[in-house]
CSV table of C-alpha atoms and ligand atoms in Angstrom, one decimal:
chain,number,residue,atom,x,y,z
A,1,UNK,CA,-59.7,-85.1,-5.5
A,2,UNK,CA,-58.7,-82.1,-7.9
A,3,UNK,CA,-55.2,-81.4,-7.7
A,4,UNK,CA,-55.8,-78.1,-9.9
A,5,UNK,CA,-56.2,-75.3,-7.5
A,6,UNK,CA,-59.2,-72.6,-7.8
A,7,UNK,CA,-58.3,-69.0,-8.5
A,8,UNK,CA,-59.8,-68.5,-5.1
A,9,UNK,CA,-57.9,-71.0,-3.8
A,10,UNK,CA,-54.4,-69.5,-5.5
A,11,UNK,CA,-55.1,-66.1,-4.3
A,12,UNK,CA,-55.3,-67.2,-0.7
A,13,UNK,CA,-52.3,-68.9,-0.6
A,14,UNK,CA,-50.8,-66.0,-2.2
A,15,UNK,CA,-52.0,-63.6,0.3
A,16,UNK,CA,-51.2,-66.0,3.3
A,17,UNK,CA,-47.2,-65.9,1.5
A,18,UNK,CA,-47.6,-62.3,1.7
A,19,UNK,CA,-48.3,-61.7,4.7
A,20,UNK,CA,-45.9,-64.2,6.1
A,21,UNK,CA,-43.2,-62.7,4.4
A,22,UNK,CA,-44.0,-58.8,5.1
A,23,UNK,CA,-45.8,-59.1,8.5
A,24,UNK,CA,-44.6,-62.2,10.3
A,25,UNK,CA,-41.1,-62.6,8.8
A,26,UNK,CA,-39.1,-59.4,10.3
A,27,UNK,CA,-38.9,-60.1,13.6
A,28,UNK,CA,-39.7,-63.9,13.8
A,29,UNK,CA,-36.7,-64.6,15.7
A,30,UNK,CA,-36.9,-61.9,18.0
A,31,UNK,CA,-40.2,-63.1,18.9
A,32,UNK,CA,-38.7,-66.5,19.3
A,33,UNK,CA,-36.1,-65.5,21.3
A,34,UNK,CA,-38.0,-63.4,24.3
A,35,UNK,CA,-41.3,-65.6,23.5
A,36,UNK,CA,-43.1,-62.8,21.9
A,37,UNK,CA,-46.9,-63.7,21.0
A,38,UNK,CA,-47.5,-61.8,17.5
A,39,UNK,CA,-50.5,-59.5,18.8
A,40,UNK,CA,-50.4,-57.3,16.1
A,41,UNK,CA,-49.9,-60.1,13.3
A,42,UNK,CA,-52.6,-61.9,14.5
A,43,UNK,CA,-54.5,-59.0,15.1
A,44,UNK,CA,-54.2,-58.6,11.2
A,45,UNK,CA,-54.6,-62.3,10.3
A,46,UNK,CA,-58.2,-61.8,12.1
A,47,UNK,CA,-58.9,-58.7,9.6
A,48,UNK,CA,-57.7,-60.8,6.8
A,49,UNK,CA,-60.1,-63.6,7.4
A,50,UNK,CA,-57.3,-66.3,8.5
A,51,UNK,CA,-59.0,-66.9,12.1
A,52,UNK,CA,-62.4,-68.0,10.8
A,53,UNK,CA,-62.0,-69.1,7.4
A,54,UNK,CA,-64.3,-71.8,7.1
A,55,UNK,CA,-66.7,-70.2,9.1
A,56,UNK,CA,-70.1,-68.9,7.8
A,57,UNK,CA,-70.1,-65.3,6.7
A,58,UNK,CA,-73.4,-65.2,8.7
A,59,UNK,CA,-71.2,-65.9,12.0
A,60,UNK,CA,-67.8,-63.6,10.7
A,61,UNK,CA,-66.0,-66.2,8.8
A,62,UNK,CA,-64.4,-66.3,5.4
A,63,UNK,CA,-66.4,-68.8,3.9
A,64,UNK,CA,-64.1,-71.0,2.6
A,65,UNK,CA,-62.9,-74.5,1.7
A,66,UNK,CA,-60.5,-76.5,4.1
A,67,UNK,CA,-58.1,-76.9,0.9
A,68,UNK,CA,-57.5,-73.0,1.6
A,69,UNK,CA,-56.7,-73.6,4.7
A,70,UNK,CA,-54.2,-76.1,4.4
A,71,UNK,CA,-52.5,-73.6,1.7
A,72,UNK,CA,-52.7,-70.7,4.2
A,73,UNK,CA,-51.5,-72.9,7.0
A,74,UNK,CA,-48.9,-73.8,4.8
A,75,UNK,CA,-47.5,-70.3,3.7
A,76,UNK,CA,-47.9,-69.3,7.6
A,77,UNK,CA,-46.7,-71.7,9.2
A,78,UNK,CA,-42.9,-71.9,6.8
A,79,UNK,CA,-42.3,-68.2,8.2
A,80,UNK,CA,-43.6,-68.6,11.8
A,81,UNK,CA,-44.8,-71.3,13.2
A,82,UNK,CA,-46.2,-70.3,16.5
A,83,UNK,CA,-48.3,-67.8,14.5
A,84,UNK,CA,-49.6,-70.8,12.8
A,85,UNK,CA,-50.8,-72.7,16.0
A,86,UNK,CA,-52.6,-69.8,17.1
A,87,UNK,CA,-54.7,-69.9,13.7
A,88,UNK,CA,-54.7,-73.6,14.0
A,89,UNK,CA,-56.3,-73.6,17.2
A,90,UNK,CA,-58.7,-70.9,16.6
A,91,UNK,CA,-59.8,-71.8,13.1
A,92,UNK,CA,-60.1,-76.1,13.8
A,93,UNK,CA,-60.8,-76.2,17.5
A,94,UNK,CA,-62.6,-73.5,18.6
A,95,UNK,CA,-64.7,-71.7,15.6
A,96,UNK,CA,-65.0,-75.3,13.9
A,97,UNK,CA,-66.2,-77.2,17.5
A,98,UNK,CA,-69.1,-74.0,17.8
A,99,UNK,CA,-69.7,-74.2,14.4
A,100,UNK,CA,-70.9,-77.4,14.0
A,101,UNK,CA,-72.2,-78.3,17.7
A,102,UNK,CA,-73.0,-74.8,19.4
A,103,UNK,CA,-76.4,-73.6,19.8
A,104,UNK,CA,-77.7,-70.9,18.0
A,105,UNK,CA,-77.3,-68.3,20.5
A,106,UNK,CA,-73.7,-69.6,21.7
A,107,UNK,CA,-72.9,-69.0,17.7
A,108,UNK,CA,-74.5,-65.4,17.7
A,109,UNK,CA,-72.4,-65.0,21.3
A,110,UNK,CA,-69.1,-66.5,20.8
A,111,UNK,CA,-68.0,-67.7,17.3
A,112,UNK,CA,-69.0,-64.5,15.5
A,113,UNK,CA,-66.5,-63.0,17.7
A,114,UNK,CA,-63.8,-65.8,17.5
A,115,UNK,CA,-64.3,-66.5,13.7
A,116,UNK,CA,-64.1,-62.5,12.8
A,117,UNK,CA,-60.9,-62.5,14.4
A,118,UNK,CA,-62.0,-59.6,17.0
A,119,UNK,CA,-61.2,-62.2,20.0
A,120,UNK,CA,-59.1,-65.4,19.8
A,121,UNK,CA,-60.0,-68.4,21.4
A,122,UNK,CA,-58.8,-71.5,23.6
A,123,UNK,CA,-59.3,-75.1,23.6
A,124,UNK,CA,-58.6,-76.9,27.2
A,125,UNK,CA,-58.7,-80.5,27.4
A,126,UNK,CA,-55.4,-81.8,28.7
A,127,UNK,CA,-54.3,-81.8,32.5
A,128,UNK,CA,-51.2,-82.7,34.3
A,129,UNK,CA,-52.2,-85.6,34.6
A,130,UNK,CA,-54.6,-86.9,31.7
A,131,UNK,CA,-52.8,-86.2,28.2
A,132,UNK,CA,-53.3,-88.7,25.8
A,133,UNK,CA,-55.7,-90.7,28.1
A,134,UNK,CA,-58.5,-87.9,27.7
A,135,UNK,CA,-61.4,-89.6,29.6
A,136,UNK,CA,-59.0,-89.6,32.8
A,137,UNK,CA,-59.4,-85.8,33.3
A,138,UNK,CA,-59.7,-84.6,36.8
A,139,UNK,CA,-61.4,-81.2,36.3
A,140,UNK,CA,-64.9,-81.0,37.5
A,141,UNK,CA,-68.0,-79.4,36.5
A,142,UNK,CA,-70.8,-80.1,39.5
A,143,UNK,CA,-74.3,-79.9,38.3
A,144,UNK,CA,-76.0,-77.2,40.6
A,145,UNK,CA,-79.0,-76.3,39.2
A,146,UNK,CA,-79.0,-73.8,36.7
A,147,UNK,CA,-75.2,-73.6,36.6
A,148,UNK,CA,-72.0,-76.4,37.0
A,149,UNK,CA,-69.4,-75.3,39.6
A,150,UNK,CA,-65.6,-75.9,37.7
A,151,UNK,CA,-63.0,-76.9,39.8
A,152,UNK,CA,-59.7,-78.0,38.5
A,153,UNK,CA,-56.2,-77.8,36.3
A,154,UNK,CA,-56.0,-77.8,32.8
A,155,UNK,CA,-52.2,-78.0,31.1
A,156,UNK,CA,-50.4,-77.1,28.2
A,157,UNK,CA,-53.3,-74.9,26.5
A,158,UNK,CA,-52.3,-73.2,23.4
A,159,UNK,CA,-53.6,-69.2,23.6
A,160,UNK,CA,-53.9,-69.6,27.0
A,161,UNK,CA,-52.8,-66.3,28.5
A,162,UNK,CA,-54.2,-64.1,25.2
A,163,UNK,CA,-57.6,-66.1,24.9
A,164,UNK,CA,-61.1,-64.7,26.0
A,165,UNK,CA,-63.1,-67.5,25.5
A,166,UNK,CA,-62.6,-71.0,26.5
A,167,UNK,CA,-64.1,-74.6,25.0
A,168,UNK,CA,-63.3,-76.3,28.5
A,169,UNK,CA,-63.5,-79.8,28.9
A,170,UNK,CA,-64.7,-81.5,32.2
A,171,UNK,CA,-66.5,-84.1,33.9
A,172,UNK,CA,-70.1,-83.9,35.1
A,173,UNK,CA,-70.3,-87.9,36.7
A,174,UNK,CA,-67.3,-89.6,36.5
A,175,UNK,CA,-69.2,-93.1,37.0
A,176,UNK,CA,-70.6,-92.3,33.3
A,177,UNK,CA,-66.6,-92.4,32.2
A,178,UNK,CA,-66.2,-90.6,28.4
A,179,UNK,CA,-70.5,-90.4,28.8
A,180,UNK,CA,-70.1,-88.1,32.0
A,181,UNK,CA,-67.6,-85.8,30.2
A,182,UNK,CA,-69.0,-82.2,29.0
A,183,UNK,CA,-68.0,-79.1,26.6
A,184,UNK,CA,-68.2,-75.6,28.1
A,185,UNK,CA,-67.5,-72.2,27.4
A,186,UNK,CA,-65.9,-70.2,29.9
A,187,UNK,CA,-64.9,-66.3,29.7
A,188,UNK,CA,-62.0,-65.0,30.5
A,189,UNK,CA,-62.6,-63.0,34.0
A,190,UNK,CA,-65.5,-65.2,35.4
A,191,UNK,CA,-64.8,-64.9,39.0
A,192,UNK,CA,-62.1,-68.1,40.5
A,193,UNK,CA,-60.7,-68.5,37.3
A,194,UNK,CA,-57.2,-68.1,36.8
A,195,UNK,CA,-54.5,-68.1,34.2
A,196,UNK,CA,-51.6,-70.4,35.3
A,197,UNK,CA,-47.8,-70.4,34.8
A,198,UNK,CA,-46.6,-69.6,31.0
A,199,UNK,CA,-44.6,-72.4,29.8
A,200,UNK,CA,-40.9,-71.9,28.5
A,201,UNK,CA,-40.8,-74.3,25.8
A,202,UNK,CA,-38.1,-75.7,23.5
A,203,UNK,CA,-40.2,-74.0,20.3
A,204,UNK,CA,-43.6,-72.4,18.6
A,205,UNK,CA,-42.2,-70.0,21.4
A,206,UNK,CA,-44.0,-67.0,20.2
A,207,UNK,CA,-47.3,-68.8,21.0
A,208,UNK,CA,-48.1,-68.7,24.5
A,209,UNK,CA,-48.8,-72.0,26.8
A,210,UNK,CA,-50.5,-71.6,29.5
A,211,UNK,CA,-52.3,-73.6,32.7
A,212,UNK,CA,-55.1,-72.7,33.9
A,213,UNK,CA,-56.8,-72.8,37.2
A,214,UNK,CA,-60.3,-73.0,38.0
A,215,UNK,CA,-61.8,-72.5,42.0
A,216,UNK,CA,-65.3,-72.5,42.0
A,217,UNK,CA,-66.3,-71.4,38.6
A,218,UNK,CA,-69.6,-71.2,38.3
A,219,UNK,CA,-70.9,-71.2,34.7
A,220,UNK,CA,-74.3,-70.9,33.7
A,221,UNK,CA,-76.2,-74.0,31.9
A,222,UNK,CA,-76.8,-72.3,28.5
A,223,UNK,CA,-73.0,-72.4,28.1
A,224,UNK,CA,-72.9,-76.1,27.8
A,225,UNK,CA,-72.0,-77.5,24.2
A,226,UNK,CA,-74.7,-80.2,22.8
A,227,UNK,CA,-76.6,-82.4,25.1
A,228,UNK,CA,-75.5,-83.5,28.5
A,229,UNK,CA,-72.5,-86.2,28.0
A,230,UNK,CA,-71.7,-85.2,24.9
A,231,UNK,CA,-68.4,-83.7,25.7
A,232,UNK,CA,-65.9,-86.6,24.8
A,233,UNK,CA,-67.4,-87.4,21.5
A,234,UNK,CA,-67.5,-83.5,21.0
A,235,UNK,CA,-63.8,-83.1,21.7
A,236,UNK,CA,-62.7,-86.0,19.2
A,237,UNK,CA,-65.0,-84.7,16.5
A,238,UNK,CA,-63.3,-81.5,17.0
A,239,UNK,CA,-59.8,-82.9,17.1
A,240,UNK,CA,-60.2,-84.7,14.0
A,241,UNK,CA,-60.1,-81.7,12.3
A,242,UNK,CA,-57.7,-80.0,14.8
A,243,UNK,CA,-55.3,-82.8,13.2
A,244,UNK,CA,-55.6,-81.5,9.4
A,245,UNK,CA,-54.4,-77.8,11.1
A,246,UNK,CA,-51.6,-79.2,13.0
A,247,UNK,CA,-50.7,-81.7,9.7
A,248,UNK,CA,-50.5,-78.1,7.5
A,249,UNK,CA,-48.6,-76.7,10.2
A,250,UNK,CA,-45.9,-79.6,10.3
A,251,UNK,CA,-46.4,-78.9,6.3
A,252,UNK,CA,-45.4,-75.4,6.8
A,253,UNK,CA,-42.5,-76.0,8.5
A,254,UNK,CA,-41.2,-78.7,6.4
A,255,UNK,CA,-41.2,-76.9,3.2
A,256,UNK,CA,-40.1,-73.2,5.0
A,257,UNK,CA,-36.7,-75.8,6.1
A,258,UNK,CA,-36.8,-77.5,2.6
A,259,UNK,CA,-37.2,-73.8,0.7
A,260,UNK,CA,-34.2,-72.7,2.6
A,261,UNK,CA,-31.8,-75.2,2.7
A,262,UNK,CA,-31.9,-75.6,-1.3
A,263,UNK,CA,-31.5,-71.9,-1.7
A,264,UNK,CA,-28.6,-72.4,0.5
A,265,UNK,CA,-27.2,-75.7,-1.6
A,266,UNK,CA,-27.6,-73.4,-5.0
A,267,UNK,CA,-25.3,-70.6,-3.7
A,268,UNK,CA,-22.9,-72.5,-0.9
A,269,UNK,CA,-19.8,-73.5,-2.4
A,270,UNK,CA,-17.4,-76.2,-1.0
A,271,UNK,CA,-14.7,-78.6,-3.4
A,272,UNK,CA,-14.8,-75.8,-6.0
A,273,UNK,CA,-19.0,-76.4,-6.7
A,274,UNK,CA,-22.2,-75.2,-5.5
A,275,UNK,CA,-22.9,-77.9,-2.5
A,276,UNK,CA,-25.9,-79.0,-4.4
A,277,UNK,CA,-24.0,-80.5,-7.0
A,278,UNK,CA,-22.6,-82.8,-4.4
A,279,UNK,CA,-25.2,-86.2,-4.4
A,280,UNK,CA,-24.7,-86.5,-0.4
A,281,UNK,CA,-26.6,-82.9,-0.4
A,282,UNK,CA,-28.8,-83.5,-3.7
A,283,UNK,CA,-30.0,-87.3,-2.7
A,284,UNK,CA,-31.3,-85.1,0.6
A,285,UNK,CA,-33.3,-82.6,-0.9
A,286,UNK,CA,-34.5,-84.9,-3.1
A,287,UNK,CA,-36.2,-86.8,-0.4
A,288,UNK,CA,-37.2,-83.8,1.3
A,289,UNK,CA,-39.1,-82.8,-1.5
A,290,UNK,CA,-40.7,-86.2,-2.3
A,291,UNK,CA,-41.6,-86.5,1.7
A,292,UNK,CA,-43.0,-82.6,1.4
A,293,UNK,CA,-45.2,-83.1,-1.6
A,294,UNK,CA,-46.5,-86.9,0.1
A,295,UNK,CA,-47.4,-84.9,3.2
A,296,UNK,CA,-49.0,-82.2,1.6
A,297,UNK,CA,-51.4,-85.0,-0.9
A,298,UNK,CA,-52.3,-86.1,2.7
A,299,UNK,CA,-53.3,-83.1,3.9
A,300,UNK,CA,-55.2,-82.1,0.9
A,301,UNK,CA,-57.0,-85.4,1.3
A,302,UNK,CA,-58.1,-85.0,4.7
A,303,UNK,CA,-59.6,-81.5,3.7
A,304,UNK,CA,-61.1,-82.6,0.7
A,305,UNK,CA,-63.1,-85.1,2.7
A,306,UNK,CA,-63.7,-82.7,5.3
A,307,UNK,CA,-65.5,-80.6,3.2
A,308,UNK,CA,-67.6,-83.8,1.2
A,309,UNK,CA,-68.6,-84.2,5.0
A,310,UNK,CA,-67.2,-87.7,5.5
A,311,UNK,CA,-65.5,-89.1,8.3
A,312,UNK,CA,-61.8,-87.7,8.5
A,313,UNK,CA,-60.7,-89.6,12.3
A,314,UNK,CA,-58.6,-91.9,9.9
A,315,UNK,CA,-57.5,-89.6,7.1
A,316,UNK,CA,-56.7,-86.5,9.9
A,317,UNK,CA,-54.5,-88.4,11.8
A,318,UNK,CA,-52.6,-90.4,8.7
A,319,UNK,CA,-51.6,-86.6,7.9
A,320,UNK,CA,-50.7,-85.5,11.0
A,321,UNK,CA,-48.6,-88.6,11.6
A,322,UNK,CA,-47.0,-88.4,8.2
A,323,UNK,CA,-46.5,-84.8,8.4
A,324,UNK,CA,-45.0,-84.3,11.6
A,325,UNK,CA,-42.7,-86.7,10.9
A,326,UNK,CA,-41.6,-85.1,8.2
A,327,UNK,CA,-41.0,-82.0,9.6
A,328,UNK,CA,-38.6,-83.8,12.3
A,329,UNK,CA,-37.2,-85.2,9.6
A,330,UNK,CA,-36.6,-82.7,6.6
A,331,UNK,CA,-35.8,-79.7,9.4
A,332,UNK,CA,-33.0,-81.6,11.0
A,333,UNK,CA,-31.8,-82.5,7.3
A,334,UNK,CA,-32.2,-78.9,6.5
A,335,UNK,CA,-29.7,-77.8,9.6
A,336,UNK,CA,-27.3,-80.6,8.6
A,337,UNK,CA,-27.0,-79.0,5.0
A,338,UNK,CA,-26.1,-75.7,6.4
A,339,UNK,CA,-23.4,-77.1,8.1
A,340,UNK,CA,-22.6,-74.3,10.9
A,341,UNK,CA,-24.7,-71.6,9.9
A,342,UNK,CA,-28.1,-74.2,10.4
A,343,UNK,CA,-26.9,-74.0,13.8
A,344,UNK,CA,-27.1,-70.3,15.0
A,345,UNK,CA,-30.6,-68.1,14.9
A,346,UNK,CA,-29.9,-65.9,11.8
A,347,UNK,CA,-30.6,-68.7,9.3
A,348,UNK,CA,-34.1,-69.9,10.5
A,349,UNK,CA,-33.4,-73.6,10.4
A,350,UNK,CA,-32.5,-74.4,13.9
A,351,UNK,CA,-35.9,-72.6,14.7
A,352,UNK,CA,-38.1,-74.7,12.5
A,353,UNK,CA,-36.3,-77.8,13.8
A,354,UNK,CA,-37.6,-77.0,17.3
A,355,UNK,CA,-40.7,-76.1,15.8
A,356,UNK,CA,-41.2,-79.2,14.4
A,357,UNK,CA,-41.0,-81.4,17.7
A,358,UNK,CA,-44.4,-80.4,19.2
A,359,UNK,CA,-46.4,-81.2,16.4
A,360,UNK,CA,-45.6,-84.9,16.9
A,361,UNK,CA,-46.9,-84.3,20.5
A,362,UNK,CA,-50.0,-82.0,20.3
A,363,UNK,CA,-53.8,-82.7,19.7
A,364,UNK,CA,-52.4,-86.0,19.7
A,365,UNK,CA,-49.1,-87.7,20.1
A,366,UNK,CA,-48.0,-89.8,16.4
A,367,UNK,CA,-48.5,-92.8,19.3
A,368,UNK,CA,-52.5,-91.4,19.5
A,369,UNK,CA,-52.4,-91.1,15.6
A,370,UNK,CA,-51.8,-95.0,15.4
A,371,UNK,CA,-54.0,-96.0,18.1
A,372,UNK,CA,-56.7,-93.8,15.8
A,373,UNK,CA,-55.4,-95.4,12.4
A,374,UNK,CA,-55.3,-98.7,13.3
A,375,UNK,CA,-58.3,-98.8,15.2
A,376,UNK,CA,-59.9,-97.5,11.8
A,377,UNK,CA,-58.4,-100.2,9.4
A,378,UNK,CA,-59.3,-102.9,11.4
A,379,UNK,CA,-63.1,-101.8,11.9
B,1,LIG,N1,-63.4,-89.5,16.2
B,1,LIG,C1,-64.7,-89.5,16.7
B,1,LIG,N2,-65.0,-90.2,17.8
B,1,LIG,C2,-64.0,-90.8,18.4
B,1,LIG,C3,-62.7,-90.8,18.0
B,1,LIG,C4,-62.4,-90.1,16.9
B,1,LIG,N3,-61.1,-90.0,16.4
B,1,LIG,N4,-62.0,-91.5,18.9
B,1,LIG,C5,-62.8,-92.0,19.8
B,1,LIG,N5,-64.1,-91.6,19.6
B,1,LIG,C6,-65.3,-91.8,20.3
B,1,LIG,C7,-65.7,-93.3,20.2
B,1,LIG,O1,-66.5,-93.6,19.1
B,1,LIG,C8,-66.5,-93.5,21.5
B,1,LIG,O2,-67.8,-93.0,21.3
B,1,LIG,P1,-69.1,-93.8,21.7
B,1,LIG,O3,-68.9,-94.4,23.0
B,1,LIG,O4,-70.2,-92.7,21.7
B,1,LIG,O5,-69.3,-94.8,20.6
B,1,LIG,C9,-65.8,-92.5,22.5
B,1,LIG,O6,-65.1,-91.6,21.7
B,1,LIG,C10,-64.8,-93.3,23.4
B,1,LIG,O7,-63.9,-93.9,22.5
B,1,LIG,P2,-62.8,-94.9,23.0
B,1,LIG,O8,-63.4,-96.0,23.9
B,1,LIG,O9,-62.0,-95.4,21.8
B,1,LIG,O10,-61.9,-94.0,24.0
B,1,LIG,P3,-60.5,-94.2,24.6
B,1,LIG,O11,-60.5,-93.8,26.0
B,1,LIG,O12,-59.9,-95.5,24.2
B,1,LIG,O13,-59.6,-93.0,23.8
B,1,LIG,C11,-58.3,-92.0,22.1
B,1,LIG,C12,-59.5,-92.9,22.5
B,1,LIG,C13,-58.3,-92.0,20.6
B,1,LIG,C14,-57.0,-92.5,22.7
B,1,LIG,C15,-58.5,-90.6,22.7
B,1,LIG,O14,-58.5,-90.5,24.1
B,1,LIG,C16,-57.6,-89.5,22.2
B,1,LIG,O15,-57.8,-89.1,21.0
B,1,LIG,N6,-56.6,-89.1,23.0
B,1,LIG,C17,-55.7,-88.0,22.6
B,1,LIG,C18,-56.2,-86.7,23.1
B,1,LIG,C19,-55.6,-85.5,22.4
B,1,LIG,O16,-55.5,-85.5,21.2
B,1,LIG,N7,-55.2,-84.6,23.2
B,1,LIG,C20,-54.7,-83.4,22.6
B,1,LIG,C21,-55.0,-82.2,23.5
B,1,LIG,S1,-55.7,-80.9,22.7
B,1,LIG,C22,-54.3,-79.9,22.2
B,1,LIG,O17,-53.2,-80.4,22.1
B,1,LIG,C23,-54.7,-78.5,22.0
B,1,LIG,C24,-53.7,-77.5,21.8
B,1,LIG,O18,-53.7,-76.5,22.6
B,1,LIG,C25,-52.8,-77.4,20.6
C-alpha cells in the first residue's frame, strides 16, 4: 500500500472539496430540514464523473482507482452526507454489480447511462421482513417462459423515488434457498410497479428512502444478471464493495464533525483560554483524529485490494465497522465540544451526528460486519 497520493488522485479530492463546499454546502440544512434530494448537485456530480468513477470510459465512467473514490467520498460526504449515499449507491452497488457481472448488452443498456451520471440508479434487496437475513426475502420472480412475473415488497431502498433503473433482488425457487435467489433489472414505469411510502428518517434526510411495490411485473429474461441462481452470491460480491462506499461515507462524516469542532476549540473561549487549551477538550480531539486517520488506513486498504482484484468481504466490512463507529463516536464528541451551539442546526454537528447512525445499519448492520469478519478469520 502507497500512502503517497497520485496527482490524479490529489486533484480529485480537491475537486470533490470544491464542489462540496460551493455546490452542496449552501443549503445543506435546508435540504435536511424539508428532506430535500439534491437534484441539481447530483445532477452536477454525474457531469463531473462522481457517479461512475470506476467505471470504464467505454461504458461512461471516469476511469478511476477506488483510492479516488474513498477521497471523493470523503470530501462529499463531510459537507452532505445524504448526497454521499446517493453516490455510494450508484457508484458501488449499481454501476460496480453491472460492471463486473452484466452482460454486454445490459452494459451498453443500463450502466452507460447510470455510470455517466445521465440516470441514477437503485439497489433493492431488503424487505420488511428479511434485513440482515437476506436469503429470507419474500419477493418473487416466477419463471414464465421468456419473462419472470415480480411480485412483492422491497424496504428501505436508497434512491428509491428518484431511480430509473432497479438491481432487484428476488427469488425464482425458494426450495434452492440463497441458490433460487436472482438479480434483475427493472425500469422505472414497467407496468404494476410502484413506488412506496417515502421514509421520514432521523438523518441522510436529503436522500430519499423509499418502498417499493411490485404486482405482476413482468420482466423480460435478458434482464436477468449472470446465470440462473446467481443472485445471492451476486448481491454479496456487490455489497462487499458497497461496504468500502458506506466506510468513506462514515469517513466523511467523521472528519466534516472532527474539522469543525477543532475550528470551534481554536476560537471558543471559556476560563479566560481558547477551549482547546483545556485537556478535557484537547485529549478529545486527539482521539478523534487518531480514530479518523485509523478509519481512513482501513478504507484505503480495502480499496487498494479492490483494485489488486483480491477478495475484500473481510477487509470491506473491518472498514465499515471501524468507520461507522467512529462516526457515532467522534460526531457525538464533536456536539459535546460545542457545548449548546452543537445542539441547534446552524453549526452542522447535530446533523452529522444523525448522519452517522445509519451507516452502522445499512448494506450491513456492524452485527453483519462481524458475522462477515469472523467468519473470515476463522476460515
Ligand atoms: N462475499 C461473497 N460471498 C459471500 C459473502 C461475502 N461477504 N457472504 C456470503 N457469501 C456467499 C457464500 O460464500 C455462499 O455462497 P456459496 O453457497 O456459493 O458458497 C452464499 O453467499 C451463502 O452464504 P451463507 O450461507 O454464509 O449465507 P447466510 O444466509 O449465512 O448469510 C450474511 C450471510 C453474511 C449474513 C448475509 O446474509 C448478509 O450479508 N446479510 C446482510 C445483508 C445486507 O448487507 N443488507 C443490506 C441491504 S442493501 C442496502 O442497505 C442498500 C442501500 O440502499 C443503502
Amino acid at each position: 500500500m502507497d500512502f503517497n497520493l497520485s496527482e490524479e488522485q490529489l486533484m480529485i479530492q480537491q475537486a470533490a472539496r470544491d464542489f462540496a463546499q460551493n455546490e452542496l454546502l449552501p443549503e445543506v440544512i435546508e435540504r435536511d430540514r424539508d428532506q430535500k434530494f439534491p437534484v441539481e448537485q447530483v445532477k452536477k456530480m454525474g457531469e463531473m464523473g462522481l457517479l461512475g468513477m470506476m467505471v470504464d470510459p467505454k461504458y461512461g465512467g471516469a476511469g478511476m482507482d477506488s483510492v479516488s473514490y474513498v477521497l471523493a467520498m470523503e470530501e462529499i460526504a463531510k459537507i452532505d452526507a445524504s448526497a454521499a449515499v446517493v453516490m455510494s449507491v450508484n457508484n458501488s452497488l449499481v454501476c460496480a454489480g453491472l460492471e463486473k457481472f452484466a452482460s454486454e448488452e445490459q452494459k451498453v443498456k443500463y450502466l452507460t447511462p447510470l455510470a455517466s451520471g445521465k440516470v441514477i440508479g437503485a439497489f433493492a434487496l431488503s424487505e420488511p421482513e428479511a434485513g440482515s437475513d437476506a436469503t429470507s426475502q419474500k419477493t418473487t420472480a416466477e419463471d414464465k417462459g421468456d419473462y419472470y412475473l415480480l411480485n412483492g415488497i422491497k424496504n428501505w431502498i436508497t434512491n428509491g423515488g428518484t431511480a430509473t433503473y432497479y438491481i432487484v433482488i428476488a427469488q425464482t425457487d425458494p426450495e434452492k434457498k440463497h441458490k433460487g435467489i436472482n438479480a434483475f433489472i427493472v425500469e422505472r414505469g414497467w407496468e404494476g410497479f410502484e413506488i412506496g411510502t417515502k421514509e421520514d428518517k432521523l438523518g441522510i434526510r436529503g436522500s430519499d428512502t423509499h418502498s417499493l411495490i411490485f404486482n405482476n411485473v413482468k420482466i423480460p429474461k435478458e434482464n436477468r444478471i449472470g446465470e440462473d441462481g446467481f443472485g445471492f452470491n451476486f448481491a454479496m460480491a456487490v455489497l462487499n464493495g458497497g461496504r468500502i462506499g458506506i466506510a468513506s461515507q462514515a469517513l466523511g462524516i467523521a472528519a466534516g464533525a472532527y474539522e469543525l469542532a477543532l475550528k470551534y476549540a481554536k476560537t471558543r473561549k471559556a476560563f479566560k483560554t481558547e477551549i482547546i487549551n483545556h485537556q478535557a477538550i484537547a485529549f478529545k480531539l486527539a482521539d478523534m483524529a487518531t480514530q479518523i486517520t485509523a478509519a481512513r488506513m482501513l478504507c484505503f486498504k480495502a480499496a487498494c485490494e479492490k483494485d489488486a482484484g483480491k477478495d475484500i468481504s473481510e477487509s470491506g466490512a473491518m472498514a465499515k465497522l471501524y468507520a461507522s463507529q467512529v462516526a457515532m463516536d467522534t460526531t457525538i464528541e464533536a456536539v459535546q465540544i460545542h457545548g449548546g451551539y452543537g445542539y441547534v442546526k446552524e453549526y452542522h454537528v447535530e446533523r452529522l451526528m444523525r448522519d452517522a447512525k445509519i451507516t452502522q445499519i445499512y448494506e450491513g448492520t456492524s452485527e453483519i460486519q462481524k458475522i462477515v469478519i469472523s467468519r473470515s478469520i476463522a476460515k
